[in-house]
Structures are given as C-alpha cells and as structure tokens.
Tab-separated table of N, CA and C in Angstrom:
chain	number	residue	atom	x	y	z
O	1	UNK	N	107.453	293.799	-106.916
O	1	UNK	CA	106.872	294.197	-105.637
O	1	UNK	C	105.526	293.490	-105.456
O	2	UNK	N	105.260	293.031	-104.240
O	2	UNK	CA	104.028	292.311	-103.939
O	2	UNK	C	102.888	293.298	-103.729
O	3	UNK	N	101.733	293.044	-104.348
O	3	UNK	CA	100.586	293.921	-104.120
O	3	UNK	C	100.185	293.939	-102.657
O	4	UNK	N	99.611	295.030	-102.221
O	4	UNK	CA	99.258	295.208	-100.820
O	4	UNK	C	98.195	294.227	-100.333
O	5	UNK	N	97.345	293.747	-101.216
O	5	UNK	CA	96.281	292.854	-100.782
O	5	UNK	C	96.731	291.393	-100.727
O	6	UNK	N	97.990	291.128	-101.044
O	6	UNK	CA	98.525	289.771	-100.998
O	6	UNK	C	99.343	289.590	-99.714
O	7	UNK	N	99.216	288.417	-99.102
O	7	UNK	CA	99.964	288.128	-97.869
O	7	UNK	C	101.460	288.242	-98.132
O	8	UNK	N	102.176	288.800	-97.159
O	8	UNK	CA	103.613	288.966	-97.284
O	8	UNK	C	104.302	288.231	-96.152
O	9	UNK	N	105.580	288.020	-96.270
O	9	UNK	CA	106.355	287.418	-95.198
O	9	UNK	C	106.720	285.970	-95.482
O	10	UNK	N	107.180	285.296	-94.454
O	10	UNK	CA	107.623	283.909	-94.558
O	10	UNK	C	106.428	282.986	-94.392
O	11	UNK	N	105.711	282.763	-95.465
O	11	UNK	CA	104.455	282.003	-95.419
O	11	UNK	C	104.623	280.588	-94.882
O	12	UNK	N	105.731	279.929	-95.202
O	12	UNK	CA	105.940	278.551	-94.764
O	12	UNK	C	106.218	278.458	-93.265
O	13	UNK	N	106.612	279.563	-92.653
O	13	UNK	CA	106.922	279.556	-91.224
O	13	UNK	C	105.756	280.045	-90.376
O	14	UNK	N	104.649	280.360	-90.986
O	14	UNK	CA	103.505	280.915	-90.265
O	14	UNK	C	102.921	279.950	-89.255
O	15	UNK	N	102.464	280.496	-88.138
O	15	UNK	CA	101.883	279.683	-87.080
O	15	UNK	C	100.627	278.959	-87.563
O	16	UNK	N	99.953	279.508	-88.577
O	16	UNK	CA	98.749	278.862	-89.101
O	16	UNK	C	99.065	277.487	-89.674
O	17	UNK	N	100.280	277.271	-90.132
O	17	UNK	CA	100.665	275.969	-90.678
O	17	UNK	C	100.759	274.900	-89.587
O	18	UNK	N	101.029	275.304	-88.373
O	18	UNK	CA	101.108	274.345	-87.273
O	18	UNK	C	99.738	273.759	-86.942
O	19	UNK	N	98.682	274.502	-87.189
O	19	UNK	CA	97.339	274.031	-86.886
O	19	UNK	C	96.992	272.793	-87.706
O	20	UNK	N	97.579	272.656	-88.880
O	20	UNK	CA	97.315	271.498	-89.721
O	20	UNK	C	97.864	270.214	-89.113
O	21	UNK	N	98.877	270.318	-88.249
O	21	UNK	CA	99.485	269.138	-87.618
O	21	UNK	C	98.979	268.941	-86.193
O	22	UNK	N	98.031	269.738	-85.762
O	22	UNK	CA	97.439	269.629	-84.424
O	22	UNK	C	98.468	269.746	-83.306
O	23	UNK	N	99.370	270.684	-83.426
O	23	UNK	CA	100.378	270.898	-82.385
O	23	UNK	C	99.816	271.820	-81.313
O	24	UNK	N	100.202	271.561	-80.083
O	24	UNK	CA	99.806	272.421	-78.978
O	24	UNK	C	101.039	272.791	-78.179
O	25	UNK	N	100.995	273.951	-77.589
O	25	UNK	CA	102.097	274.390	-76.756
O	25	UNK	C	101.840	275.804	-76.285
O	26	UNK	N	102.757	276.309	-75.518
O	26	UNK	CA	102.653	277.668	-74.997
O	26	UNK	C	103.295	278.610	-75.999
O	27	UNK	N	102.562	279.630	-76.396
O	27	UNK	CA	103.089	280.635	-77.304
O	27	UNK	C	103.739	281.764	-76.525
O	28	UNK	N	104.921	282.152	-76.938
O	28	UNK	CA	105.652	283.250	-76.307
O	28	UNK	C	105.897	284.312	-77.378
O	29	UNK	N	105.359	285.522	-77.162
O	29	UNK	CA	105.512	286.594	-78.140
O	29	UNK	C	106.668	287.507	-77.750
O	30	UNK	N	107.528	287.769	-78.725
O	30	UNK	CA	108.607	288.743	-78.552
O	30	UNK	C	108.261	289.906	-79.481
O	31	UNK	N	108.005	291.067	-78.874
O	31	UNK	CA	107.481	292.221	-79.597
O	31	UNK	C	108.615	293.133	-80.070
O	32	UNK	N	109.173	292.795	-81.221
O	32	UNK	CA	110.270	293.596	-81.763
O	32	UNK	C	109.794	294.956	-82.249
O	33	UNK	N	108.557	295.019	-82.759
O	33	UNK	CA	108.042	296.306	-83.245
O	33	UNK	C	107.957	297.327	-82.113
O	34	UNK	N	107.590	296.907	-80.931
O	34	UNK	CA	107.480	297.838	-79.801
O	34	UNK	C	108.825	298.477	-79.467
O	35	UNK	N	109.902	297.763	-79.728
O	35	UNK	CA	111.233	298.271	-79.378
O	35	UNK	C	111.946	298.951	-80.544
O	36	UNK	N	111.722	298.451	-81.769
O	36	UNK	CA	112.478	298.954	-82.916
O	36	UNK	C	111.607	299.540	-84.028
O	37	UNK	N	110.288	299.470	-83.865
O	37	UNK	CA	109.409	299.969	-84.915
O	37	UNK	C	109.546	299.133	-86.166
O	38	UNK	N	109.216	299.736	-87.285
O	38	UNK	CA	109.315	299.038	-88.574
O	38	UNK	C	110.530	299.536	-89.343
O	39	UNK	N	111.618	299.698	-88.653
O	39	UNK	CA	112.827	300.286	-89.226
O	39	UNK	C	113.567	299.362	-90.189
O	40	UNK	N	113.285	298.068	-90.134
O	40	UNK	CA	114.032	297.121	-90.957
O	40	UNK	C	115.373	296.772	-90.348
O	41	UNK	N	115.564	297.157	-89.120
O	41	UNK	CA	116.816	296.898	-88.414
O	41	UNK	C	117.089	295.398	-88.325
O	42	UNK	N	118.314	295.006	-88.502
O	42	UNK	CA	118.718	293.616	-88.289
O	42	UNK	C	118.947	293.449	-86.796
O	43	UNK	N	118.197	292.525	-86.199
O	43	UNK	CA	118.242	292.324	-84.744
O	43	UNK	C	119.269	291.240	-84.437
O	44	UNK	N	120.265	291.605	-83.655
O	44	UNK	CA	121.313	290.655	-83.266
O	44	UNK	C	120.845	289.811	-82.087
O	45	UNK	N	121.626	288.813	-81.761
O	45	UNK	CA	121.325	287.977	-80.591
O	45	UNK	C	121.305	288.838	-79.332
O	46	UNK	N	122.259	289.746	-79.206
O	46	UNK	CA	122.309	290.637	-78.035
O	46	UNK	C	121.062	291.522	-77.974
O	47	UNK	N	120.612	292.034	-79.127
O	47	UNK	CA	119.385	292.832	-79.174
O	47	UNK	C	118.193	292.007	-78.705
O	48	UNK	N	118.098	290.780	-79.212
O	48	UNK	CA	116.994	289.897	-78.853
O	48	UNK	C	116.989	289.617	-77.354
O	49	UNK	N	118.137	289.316	-76.791
O	49	UNK	CA	118.231	289.049	-75.354
O	49	UNK	C	117.859	290.289	-74.544
O	50	UNK	N	118.236	291.465	-75.051
O	50	UNK	CA	117.916	292.725	-74.379
O	50	UNK	C	116.401	292.962	-74.365
O	51	UNK	N	115.738	292.740	-75.506
O	51	UNK	CA	114.286	292.892	-75.592
O	51	UNK	C	113.607	291.914	-74.638
O	52	UNK	N	114.068	290.663	-74.642
O	52	UNK	CA	113.465	289.660	-73.764
O	52	UNK	C	113.644	290.025	-72.292
O	53	UNK	N	114.792	290.551	-71.928
O	53	UNK	CA	115.025	290.960	-70.537
O	53	UNK	C	114.131	292.135	-70.156
O	54	UNK	N	114.040	293.130	-71.026
O	54	UNK	CA	113.208	294.308	-70.739
O	54	UNK	C	111.744	293.931	-70.586
O	55	UNK	N	111.267	292.987	-71.425
O	55	UNK	CA	109.861	292.580	-71.395
O	55	UNK	C	109.598	291.389	-70.473
O	56	UNK	N	110.653	290.931	-69.806
O	56	UNK	CA	110.551	289.781	-68.890
O	56	UNK	C	109.978	288.545	-69.598
O	57	UNK	N	110.465	288.296	-70.806
O	57	UNK	CA	110.045	287.137	-71.591
O	57	UNK	C	110.957	285.962	-71.246
O	58	UNK	N	110.353	284.842	-70.917
O	58	UNK	CA	111.104	283.625	-70.624
O	58	UNK	C	110.666	282.551	-71.617
O	59	UNK	N	111.636	281.978	-72.311
O	59	UNK	CA	111.363	280.904	-73.258
O	59	UNK	C	111.840	279.600	-72.630
O	60	UNK	N	110.929	278.622	-72.591
O	60	UNK	CA	111.242	277.316	-72.014
O	60	UNK	C	111.189	276.253	-73.102
O	61	UNK	N	111.822	275.109	-72.871
O	61	UNK	CA	111.776	274.036	-73.867
O	61	UNK	C	110.328	273.698	-74.237
O	62	UNK	N	110.074	273.567	-75.524
O	62	UNK	CA	108.741	273.237	-76.007
O	62	UNK	C	107.872	274.431	-76.331
O	63	UNK	N	108.320	275.635	-75.998
O	63	UNK	CA	107.551	276.849	-76.287
O	63	UNK	C	107.592	277.167	-77.776
O	64	UNK	N	106.524	277.803	-78.246
O	64	UNK	CA	106.490	278.343	-79.600
O	64	UNK	C	106.833	279.820	-79.491
O	65	UNK	N	107.898	280.236	-80.128
O	65	UNK	CA	108.329	281.628	-80.071
O	65	UNK	C	107.792	282.356	-81.299
O	66	UNK	N	107.063	283.436	-81.048
O	66	UNK	CA	106.472	284.246	-82.103
O	66	UNK	C	107.081	285.638	-82.047
O	67	UNK	N	107.477	286.147	-83.189
O	67	UNK	CA	108.069	287.476	-83.266
O	67	UNK	C	107.066	288.435	-83.896
O	68	UNK	N	106.734	289.497	-83.178
O	68	UNK	CA	105.883	290.551	-83.745
O	68	UNK	C	106.812	291.599	-84.334
O	69	UNK	N	106.744	291.740	-85.659
O	69	UNK	CA	107.627	292.685	-86.351
O	69	UNK	C	106.862	293.882	-86.896
O	70	UNK	N	105.542	293.739	-87.039
O	70	UNK	CA	104.751	294.818	-87.615
O	70	UNK	C	104.690	294.775	-89.118
O	71	UNK	N	105.473	293.898	-89.736
O	71	UNK	CA	105.513	293.866	-91.189
O	71	UNK	C	104.359	293.089	-91.792
O	72	UNK	N	103.483	292.505	-90.983
O	72	UNK	CA	102.275	291.860	-91.516
O	72	UNK	C	101.238	292.913	-91.870
O	73	UNK	N	101.398	294.134	-91.333
O	73	UNK	CA	100.503	295.234	-91.666
O	73	UNK	C	100.742	295.644	-93.102
O	74	UNK	N	99.691	295.824	-93.812
O	74	UNK	CA	99.816	296.177	-95.216
O	74	UNK	C	100.077	297.678	-95.368
O	75	UNK	N	101.060	298.006	-96.122
O	75	UNK	CA	101.437	299.381	-96.479
O	75	UNK	C	101.345	300.254	-95.277
C-alpha cells in the first residue's frame, strides 16, 4: 500500500508532464467524482457520454481531456 504522503495515480499520464514539452491547448474537464463519487465504479463509454451530456461538455479535436476522479485526494 502506498503511504498517504506519496503521490498516487497514473504519474506518467499527469498533465504536469505536458508542461515539459511546452504543449498548449484547451483543457476540458470531465467531473466523474461529481456524478459517481469515489465509489471506484468502472465508467463505461455510455456512462462517460451521459456525464458529458448532463454537464454540456464538448470535446473538440486538439483538446486536452482531464478526468476529475477525486482519487488524488489523500485518504
């Protein structure tokens, strides 16, 4: 088990890594925690499309899609 004071998650996929390559674009946040909490639920494509429709999220070519899951919060 990872200690609480250590970063968790997919470190290689973090948006902070993009800053090293000087990438720019429009960030689009999809807030899964607001809809499903921290339940650990596996989100299907249909679930994702439903969340995007409810929140009026539109993803266009070249956008950076960010998922808020709530799991970055420690303990």
